[in-house]
Amino acid sequence: MRPRLSITILVLLLASAGAAMAEDKLPPVSAATQECLDCHNIATPGIVAAWRRSAHARVTPEMALRKSVLASRFSALAPPKGLAKLAVGCHECHNGDKTHADSFEHNGRQVHTVVTPADCARCHSEEAQQFKKNIMSKAYGNLVNNPDYHQLEQAINGLPDGKGGFGPADPETKADSCLFCHGTEIKVLGARTVNSDLGDMELPLLSGWPNRGVGRKNPDGSLGSCGACHNGHHFSIATARQPATCAQCHKGPDVPAYKVYQVSKHGAIFASQKKEYDLNKVPWQAGKDFPAPTCASCHVSLLVNSDGVVVAKRTHQMNDRLSWRLFGLPYAHPHPAGPDTSLIVNKAGRHYPTDLDGSFASQYLIGKKDMAARQATMKKVCRSCHSSGWVNGQYARFENTVQTTNSLTLAGTNLMQKAWAKGLADPKDGRYNQPLEKKWVELWLFYANSTRYAAAMMGADYGVFGNGRWYMQKMLAEILEKVEKNPAP
Amino acid sequence: MRPRLSITILVLLLASAGAAMAEDKLPPVSAATQECLDCHNIATPGIVAAWRRSAHARVTPEMALRKSVLASRFSALAPPKGLAKLAVGCHECHNGDKTHADSFEHNGRQVHTVVTPADCARCHSEEAQQFKKNIMSKAYGNLVNNPDYHQLEQAINGLPDGKGGFGPADPETKADSCLFCHGTEIKVLGARTVNSDLGDMELPLLSGWPNRGVGRKNPDGSLGSCGACHNGHHFSIATARQPATCAQCHKGPDVPAYKVYQVSKHGAIFASQKKEYDLNKVPWQAGKDFPAPTCASCHVSLLVNSDGVVVAKRTHQMNDRLSWRLFGLPYAHPHPAGPDTSLIVNKAGRHYPTDLDGSFASQYLIGKKDMAARQATMKKVCRSCHSSGWVNGQYARFENTVQTTNSLTLAGTNLMQKAWAKGLADPKDGRYNQPLEKKWVELWLFYANSTRYAAAMMGADYGVFGNGRWYMQKMLAEILEKVEKNPAP
Amino acid sequence: MRPRLSITILVLLLASAGAAMAEDKLPPVSAATQECLDCHNIATPGIVAAWRRSAHARVTPEMALRKSVLASRFSALAPPKGLAKLAVGCHECHNGDKTHADSFEHNGRQVHTVVTPADCARCHSEEAQQFKKNIMSKAYGNLVNNPDYHQLEQAINGLPDGKGGFGPADPETKADSCLFCHGTEIKVLGARTVNSDLGDMELPLLSGWPNRGVGRKNPDGSLGSCGACHNGHHFSIATARQPATCAQCHKGPDVPAYKVYQVSKHGAIFASQKKEYDLNKVPWQAGKDFPAPTCASCHVSLLVNSDGVVVAKRTHQMNDRLSWRLFGLPYAHPHPAGPDTSLIVNKAGRHYPTDLDGSFASQYLIGKKDMAARQATMKKVCRSCHSSGWVNGQYARFENTVQTTNSLTLAGTNLMQKAWAKGLADPKDGRYNQPLEKKWVELWLFYANSTRYAAAMMGADYGVFGNGRWYMQKMLAEILEKVEKNPAP
């Protein structure tokens, strides 16, 4: 009996191996893509290899549409015309259509360099729509079109003007600094000739390139870069779900989400149980697919419970599970109601969501009802693993820290008002240039923010001596000493 | 011949697969636990899934007792009554027995929320006993019951009092700050009603919750939380042995163990050869099971040599392989003789293990003999991989750095004595409030500590420009300038 | 049919398993090595286990020589005499030959403790030759023999002299600080007697031991330690290629390569797609063997394209793909032409590669042609994955940041010249001791360096608020305030 049984099982094993082989048979690529691959496999083998490992090389739109609604990563109603049965290859995204100002003729085909959310939207339409409501999609304009933030930007990027002061920053410095994450404006400046192995080639010369900033202003008029998180040309959901991806722009003391995550229990579990994570699974189930959340679990991903019932819908708005905006300007405040924050004007007529007295520019911010709804969404995520007592206790503590850090910011700001009144610093040049002002900025931009992030994610090691409460108090004490001990000059 | 052989081997393979299946058959759970699982599999699926992956779900006390003494993770003399043949499930730990002030009736059963070292001790009695001697188990009282540390705590957590000064911190701020790691005091404040999917439920309302601080004051009167390191509900020894676990409370500049480890050779090997680590193995063998030590290897774990002979016994006291306490208060000093450091009084009558002149409160600290014994234990661990010349050389260098960092702290403290005498700072408000005092605190609490941790673990990158010697000298120079250049006011 | 097929496949599977077993049969070790192993398997089991996992235990010189030129890790022309068919064991490297001043008699054999690049060169001759041209190989002398750097070193390591000043550092402090990475000088001081399990043993007493600094001065007169990157006794190329290895000495704010890498796209991909990396592969192919580069990919490793054609030759010089030396002294400058930088003298007669006015000590530095050639080599690496437009754009931006950070350093230095002229600081004691000078040092050594590293590797999060531009401006503003507001004393 046994040998027969063995052989039967062996046959089954072989059959399953056969199935695996069949799956490995990649879908066909378009003729245009094949032409791209023929040269670029040699010219830029790294990105071709990355693409070959990607879902785009393995799954056609038609295959994607066959999946269940919850499992699907394809959200358009229908496949792009003519592409249903093809792999999503080079030319499917770099198709050089007329919408793209950077389209150019390349070995007999129109192609464009800068792939944008509008390109991705042909298959991932819902995500693209959600992202338009994401404050991040406006990150370029939210910085560049806000005269008040512009002063801060100049205090960081300005160059010595030879007269003891500092002039405006040059475009390359901006692109290497704030706009690296916020996104540059990419424009076609003209053409450049490249002497390649295949002879001379005329290619477009782009301003602000390279850049994969999340709010990039693209030559097709769209905003953003999906590649900020979904690294090209692998575009892996697993990578986007990993905290290291978010760390690219969220590790500095102004938004230290990653540093806090690292010292949180969630971060410690991720670091030590990585093998247990199925980061490719859609939909995603707490406990089964991930022992503890990554950034994406709480802020982005579609989550289901153990019965397959939706716990939280996928969102690329990313703040729609968040009530408070922890990023103080200078105070933490309810999230802006719309993504374009350059429209916000406070009582003093400046483009801040709060006033120096700590009050909110409420008409531009979400109200209490929305705050409660967003918090309720997030609490539902927490309760996948935590009891209501745990979750409510954590939220009460977090809300308290939002208030106390705002109080400490107010204490510092009141001292600065005295300093400005006494002439110890001159606010006319912006409020960010002079040593005393810089202490004040660090108080709220670095240390109050850090303390709040630490409270939100239970990473107290960072929020006390790491980069938090100790330094808030230090800045306050130093400002106090200067203001109280110095008479008006 | 060959087919016959093949089939024989195949049969063996299948038999071994069968054995694997048998192992996968989980032991039975108690009726009470089954009731918990029935609802919580839906209510909090994340923790149920974590538990299912845990040893508690797979190994009964009886199975654990069958292991050899060195391999066993069960240290009680006998299984808890009636539980020998059951998995360690929800109700086995959350059993709501009378010792727990937070016990409450929940769907017909008594349960308690806060699982404590006293609960764990029923199976892990030795570890619980060791932990009672661990200074960490008293971390709550060591902070809260020491009036001198209390002043430091207030300088960090205090809120503006509206008169230019700072009042005491509120309980939520304390819980979000120092007590997050030290542990909160959890008391039953009353009851709260939760509107759940299963109808209204009355649950206890707890102060200081949530918290998994290592010195938590529990409702059953016990101290500590095993979950500080053994994350619930997976409780994995592999996780506790990973440096990321320690980083939750040991990454900040006051105790930067993790940051130093990261730039040490040990840390570099861990980061780059993770696949080679068998973090679940008990007992643990250097080289074979781990290419280079993690925190636990040197400070906690049971180690054997290649002959299976014990190199170091398991300890949950954690400082019993350590001669010096690197954490300066303000000077590095021999480890306290007992875990309750709030009992320590120095010559000046303050609750510090050292005096401002650098002398030790020796009657409260271990003596030279104990120091030598602890160092000998640790050196034996080092010698699993390093020659005596290497180990002795490293220890001589480390001892030198303990002395020189204490000398630099003394130089700074002598300057502060002048500053206090001159009235440049007022020590009556505590020694931590004013800018000059804060520089002094950073000198010893951040930079001397960091330099010593770097010396202990050979992480010089952190100990020089990272956060060490450069900054010690900077603080000293800045204090010197203030003291020497300023006349008494 | 099917069973027959199955059995055939089974036979093939078994045959392949047999081959795997054959490969597992380790090559023979020398009699001398066997003697070492017999005791050290018990005395220091950790390093024996590491060695057993190493290529040295599995591959004889003869086996290595059979590989193709590109795949080989053996670069000598012939195997060391008599060792062709033996594993590279303990005594093959610790052979105690006469060149080693630390050679001693040990249980009947001559051995030496400190294995050096000269030992490794017997099989890895090309790498050893390249390393001699590496500035890192002279790291000891470049620091110790340069009187100007020596002043900086003393400002970091000096101890209080009891008169308010600081004296020279003691040797152990130096070894625990700068020389930990730069390398110590190892000399035989005499003998020491060790009471071991095998009775008393006489062993050499070494100065500066332990140390694995990259520029270590060895008892055989050679310079360096291959173990700085190729951790003993595993010596794995996979470990040397991991960023954590470089982090041991390149994480601090003076050379924050690792911190920048972590927030770069390359670093995020490495962190999130580790499973896809084949870190042992030689030669190494972008995309196929590594999705994004590690430090080694760009700076060290032999790279080929998808046709197996060399993209970049292996180099242990490590700066020969680099045009600019980002490490400001105080300005970023073209790389030194030779590895011994203590020979460099600037116009002012000081041992810096630049003058305080920003000009370069050009006769000691590579010229424009070499700079262009090195940049071309690196660009070829970049173009494995990136288009020429991307690469050129990135380089233009980087070059701009080199210039602007030098301009900001010049602005700060001009202010310091005024400060020194006014007597606000006294440069006679070195330029690193006083608070104002320390701000100036941090401006260029920490913040300009960090900003440049961030620009080079596209890690803007670190280069703005992490540790870069914000702080450059802050230092400048603080120096400006001191210089402008203070009259000469």
Short mmCIF file of N, CA, C and O in Angstrom, two decimals, chain B residues 341-398:
data_model
loop_
_atom_site.label_atom_id
_atom_site.label_comp_id
_atom_site.label_asym_id
_atom_site.label_seq_id
_atom_site.Cartn_x
_atom_site.Cartn_y
_atom_site.Cartn_z
N THR B 341 16.66 51.55 44.90
CA THR B 341 17.66 52.62 44.98
C THR B 341 17.15 53.86 45.69
O THR B 341 17.92 54.76 46.00
N SER B 342 15.85 53.89 45.96
CA SER B 342 15.33 55.07 46.66
C SER B 342 15.81 55.10 48.11
O SER B 342 15.69 56.11 48.80
N LEU B 343 16.35 53.98 48.58
CA LEU B 343 16.89 53.92 49.94
C LEU B 343 18.27 54.52 50.07
O LEU B 343 18.74 54.81 51.17
N ILE B 344 18.93 54.72 48.94
CA ILE B 344 20.31 55.21 48.96
C ILE B 344 20.36 56.66 49.42
O ILE B 344 19.56 57.49 48.99
N VAL B 345 21.30 56.96 50.32
CA VAL B 345 21.52 58.34 50.76
C VAL B 345 23.03 58.61 50.71
O VAL B 345 23.82 57.81 51.20
N ASN B 346 23.40 59.70 50.10
CA ASN B 346 24.83 60.01 50.04
C ASN B 346 25.26 60.86 51.25
O ASN B 346 24.43 61.18 52.11
N LYS B 347 26.53 61.20 51.30
CA LYS B 347 27.04 61.94 52.46
C LYS B 347 26.30 63.25 52.69
O LYS B 347 26.12 63.70 53.81
N ALA B 348 25.86 63.86 51.58
CA ALA B 348 25.17 65.13 51.69
C ALA B 348 23.70 64.95 52.05
O ALA B 348 22.95 65.93 52.10
N GLY B 349 23.30 63.70 52.27
CA GLY B 349 21.91 63.45 52.66
C GLY B 349 20.94 63.41 51.49
O GLY B 349 19.74 63.42 51.69
N ARG B 350 21.49 63.37 50.29
CA ARG B 350 20.60 63.32 49.12
C ARG B 350 20.56 61.90 48.57
O ARG B 350 21.45 61.09 48.81
N HIS B 351 19.52 61.63 47.83
CA HIS B 351 19.27 60.25 47.39
C HIS B 351 19.98 59.94 46.08
O HIS B 351 19.36 59.58 45.08
N TYR B 352 21.27 60.10 46.14
CA TYR B 352 22.12 59.77 44.99
C TYR B 352 23.15 58.73 45.41
O TYR B 352 23.63 58.77 46.55
N PRO B 353 23.58 57.88 44.49
CA PRO B 353 24.60 56.88 44.82
C PRO B 353 26.02 57.46 44.89
O PRO B 353 26.95 56.74 45.25
N THR B 354 26.17 58.72 44.51
CA THR B 354 27.48 59.37 44.60
C THR B 354 27.29 60.78 45.15
O THR B 354 26.18 61.31 45.16
N ASP B 355 28.39 61.35 45.60
CA ASP B 355 28.35 62.75 46.02
C ASP B 355 28.89 63.66 44.92
O ASP B 355 29.52 63.19 43.97
N LEU B 356 28.66 64.94 45.07
CA LEU B 356 29.12 65.86 44.04
C LEU B 356 30.64 65.86 43.89
O LEU B 356 31.17 66.24 42.86
N ASP B 357 31.34 65.44 44.96
CA ASP B 357 32.82 65.38 44.88
C ASP B 357 33.30 64.09 44.22
O ASP B 357 34.51 63.84 44.14
N GLY B 358 32.38 63.26 43.78
CA GLY B 358 32.77 62.05 43.06
C GLY B 358 32.90 60.82 43.93
O GLY B 358 33.16 59.72 43.43
N SER B 359 32.73 60.98 45.24
CA SER B 359 32.84 59.80 46.11
C SER B 359 31.54 58.99 46.05
O SER B 359 30.48 59.51 45.70
N PHE B 360 31.64 57.72 46.40
CA PHE B 360 30.50 56.82 46.28
C PHE B 360 29.79 56.65 47.62
O PHE B 360 30.43 56.68 48.68
N ALA B 361 28.50 56.45 47.57
CA ALA B 361 27.73 56.09 48.77
C ALA B 361 27.90 54.59 48.99
O ALA B 361 26.98 53.79 48.85
N SER B 362 29.14 54.24 49.37
CA SER B 362 29.59 52.84 49.27
C SER B 362 28.75 51.85 50.05
O SER B 362 28.61 50.70 49.65
N GLN B 363 28.18 52.27 51.19
CA GLN B 363 27.46 51.27 51.97
C GLN B 363 26.23 50.73 51.23
O GLN B 363 25.70 49.69 51.59
N TYR B 364 25.79 51.47 50.21
CA TYR B 364 24.62 51.02 49.46
C TYR B 364 25.00 50.32 48.15
O TYR B 364 24.13 49.93 47.38
N LEU B 365 26.29 50.23 47.93
CA LEU B 365 26.75 49.73 46.62
C LEU B 365 27.54 48.44 46.81
O LEU B 365 28.04 48.17 47.91
N ILE B 366 27.66 47.66 45.76
CA ILE B 366 28.43 46.43 45.88
C ILE B 366 29.91 46.77 46.09
O ILE B 366 30.39 47.82 45.66
N GLY B 367 30.62 45.85 46.79
CA GLY B 367 32.02 46.08 47.07
C GLY B 367 32.93 45.52 45.99
O GLY B 367 32.46 44.98 44.98
N LYS B 368 34.22 45.67 46.21
CA LYS B 368 35.20 45.27 45.19
C LYS B 368 35.12 43.78 44.87
O LYS B 368 35.30 43.37 43.72
N LYS B 369 34.83 42.98 45.90
CA LYS B 369 34.76 41.54 45.68
C LYS B 369 33.61 41.19 44.73
O LYS B 369 33.77 40.43 43.78
N ASP B 370 32.46 41.77 45.01
CA ASP B 370 31.31 41.52 44.14
C ASP B 370 31.57 42.06 42.72
O ASP B 370 31.20 41.44 41.73
N MET B 371 32.20 43.22 42.66
CA MET B 371 32.51 43.78 41.34
C MET B 371 33.39 42.81 40.55
O MET B 371 33.14 42.54 39.37
N ALA B 372 34.41 42.29 41.26
CA ALA B 372 35.33 41.37 40.58
C ALA B 372 34.59 40.10 40.14
O ALA B 372 34.80 39.58 39.04
N ALA B 373 33.69 39.62 40.99
CA ALA B 373 32.96 38.38 40.67
C ALA B 373 32.06 38.60 39.45
O ALA B 373 31.99 37.75 38.54
N ARG B 374 31.38 39.72 39.42
CA ARG B 374 30.49 39.98 38.28
C ARG B 374 31.31 40.15 36.99
O ARG B 374 30.91 39.66 35.94
N GLN B 375 32.43 40.82 37.12
CA GLN B 375 33.26 41.01 35.93
C GLN B 375 33.80 39.66 35.45
O GLN B 375 33.87 39.42 34.24
N ALA B 376 34.14 38.80 36.40
CA ALA B 376 34.64 37.47 36.01
C ALA B 376 33.57 36.69 35.24
O ALA B 376 33.87 36.00 34.26
N THR B 377 32.32 36.81 35.68
CA THR B 377 31.23 36.13 34.97
C THR B 377 31.13 36.63 33.53
O THR B 377 31.02 35.85 32.58
N MET B 378 31.19 37.94 33.38
CA MET B 378 31.07 38.50 32.04
C MET B 378 32.27 38.13 31.18
O MET B 378 32.11 37.80 30.00
N LYS B 379 33.45 38.17 31.76
CA LYS B 379 34.65 37.84 30.97
C LYS B 379 34.56 36.41 30.43
O LYS B 379 35.01 36.13 29.33
N LYS B 380 33.97 35.53 31.22
CA LYS B 380 33.80 34.16 30.75
C LYS B 380 32.92 34.13 29.50
O LYS B 380 33.16 33.35 28.58
N VAL B 381 31.91 34.99 29.48
CA VAL B 381 31.06 35.09 28.27
C VAL B 381 31.89 35.58 27.10
O VAL B 381 31.86 35.00 26.01
N CYS B 382 32.66 36.64 27.32
CA CYS B 382 33.49 37.20 26.24
C CYS B 382 34.42 36.14 25.66
O CYS B 382 34.67 36.10 24.45
N ARG B 383 34.96 35.29 26.58
CA ARG B 383 35.98 34.35 26.14
C ARG B 383 35.42 33.19 25.34
O ARG B 383 36.18 32.34 24.86
N SER B 384 34.10 33.15 25.15
CA SER B 384 33.55 32.19 24.18
C SER B 384 34.13 32.45 22.80
O SER B 384 34.23 31.54 21.97
N CYS B 385 34.44 33.70 22.52
CA CYS B 385 34.95 34.05 21.20
C CYS B 385 36.31 34.75 21.23
O CYS B 385 36.99 34.80 20.21
N HIS B 386 36.66 35.35 22.34
CA HIS B 386 37.86 36.18 22.37
C HIS B 386 38.93 35.61 23.31
O HIS B 386 38.60 35.05 24.36
N SER B 387 40.16 35.84 22.95
CA SER B 387 41.28 35.39 23.78
C SER B 387 41.34 36.24 25.05
O SER B 387 40.78 37.34 25.12
N SER B 388 42.06 35.75 26.04
CA SER B 388 42.18 36.49 27.30
C SER B 388 42.87 37.83 27.08
O SER B 388 42.54 38.82 27.74
N GLY B 389 43.80 37.88 26.13
CA GLY B 389 44.49 39.15 25.86
C GLY B 389 43.52 40.19 25.34
O GLY B 389 43.56 41.36 25.73
N TRP B 390 42.67 39.76 24.46
CA TRP B 390 41.64 40.65 23.92
C TRP B 390 40.71 41.13 25.04
O TRP B 390 40.45 42.32 25.20
N VAL B 391 40.22 40.19 25.83
CA VAL B 391 39.22 40.53 26.85
C VAL B 391 39.84 41.43 27.92
O VAL B 391 39.25 42.45 28.30
N ASN B 392 41.03 41.08 28.38
CA ASN B 392 41.66 41.91 29.41
C ASN B 392 41.98 43.30 28.88
O ASN B 392 41.83 44.29 29.59
N GLY B 393 42.45 43.36 27.64
CA GLY B 393 42.75 44.65 27.03
C GLY B 393 41.50 45.51 26.94
O GLY B 393 41.52 46.71 27.26
N GLN B 394 40.41 44.92 26.52
CA GLN B 394 39.15 45.66 26.41
C GLN B 394 38.69 46.14 27.78
O GLN B 394 38.25 47.28 27.94
N TYR B 395 38.81 45.29 28.80
CA TYR B 395 38.37 45.69 30.13
C TYR B 395 39.24 46.80 30.71
O TYR B 395 38.74 47.72 31.37
N ALA B 396 40.54 46.73 30.47
CA ALA B 396 41.42 47.78 30.97
C ALA B 396 41.03 49.13 30.34
O ALA B 396 40.98 50.16 31.01
N ARG B 397 40.75 49.09 29.06
CA ARG B 397 40.38 50.31 28.35
C ARG B 397 39.05 50.85 28.86
O ARG B 397 38.88 52.05 29.07
N PHE B 398 38.12 49.94 29.06
CA PHE B 398 36.80 50.32 29.57
C PHE B 398 36.93 50.93 30.98
O PHE B 398 36.34 51.98 31.26
#
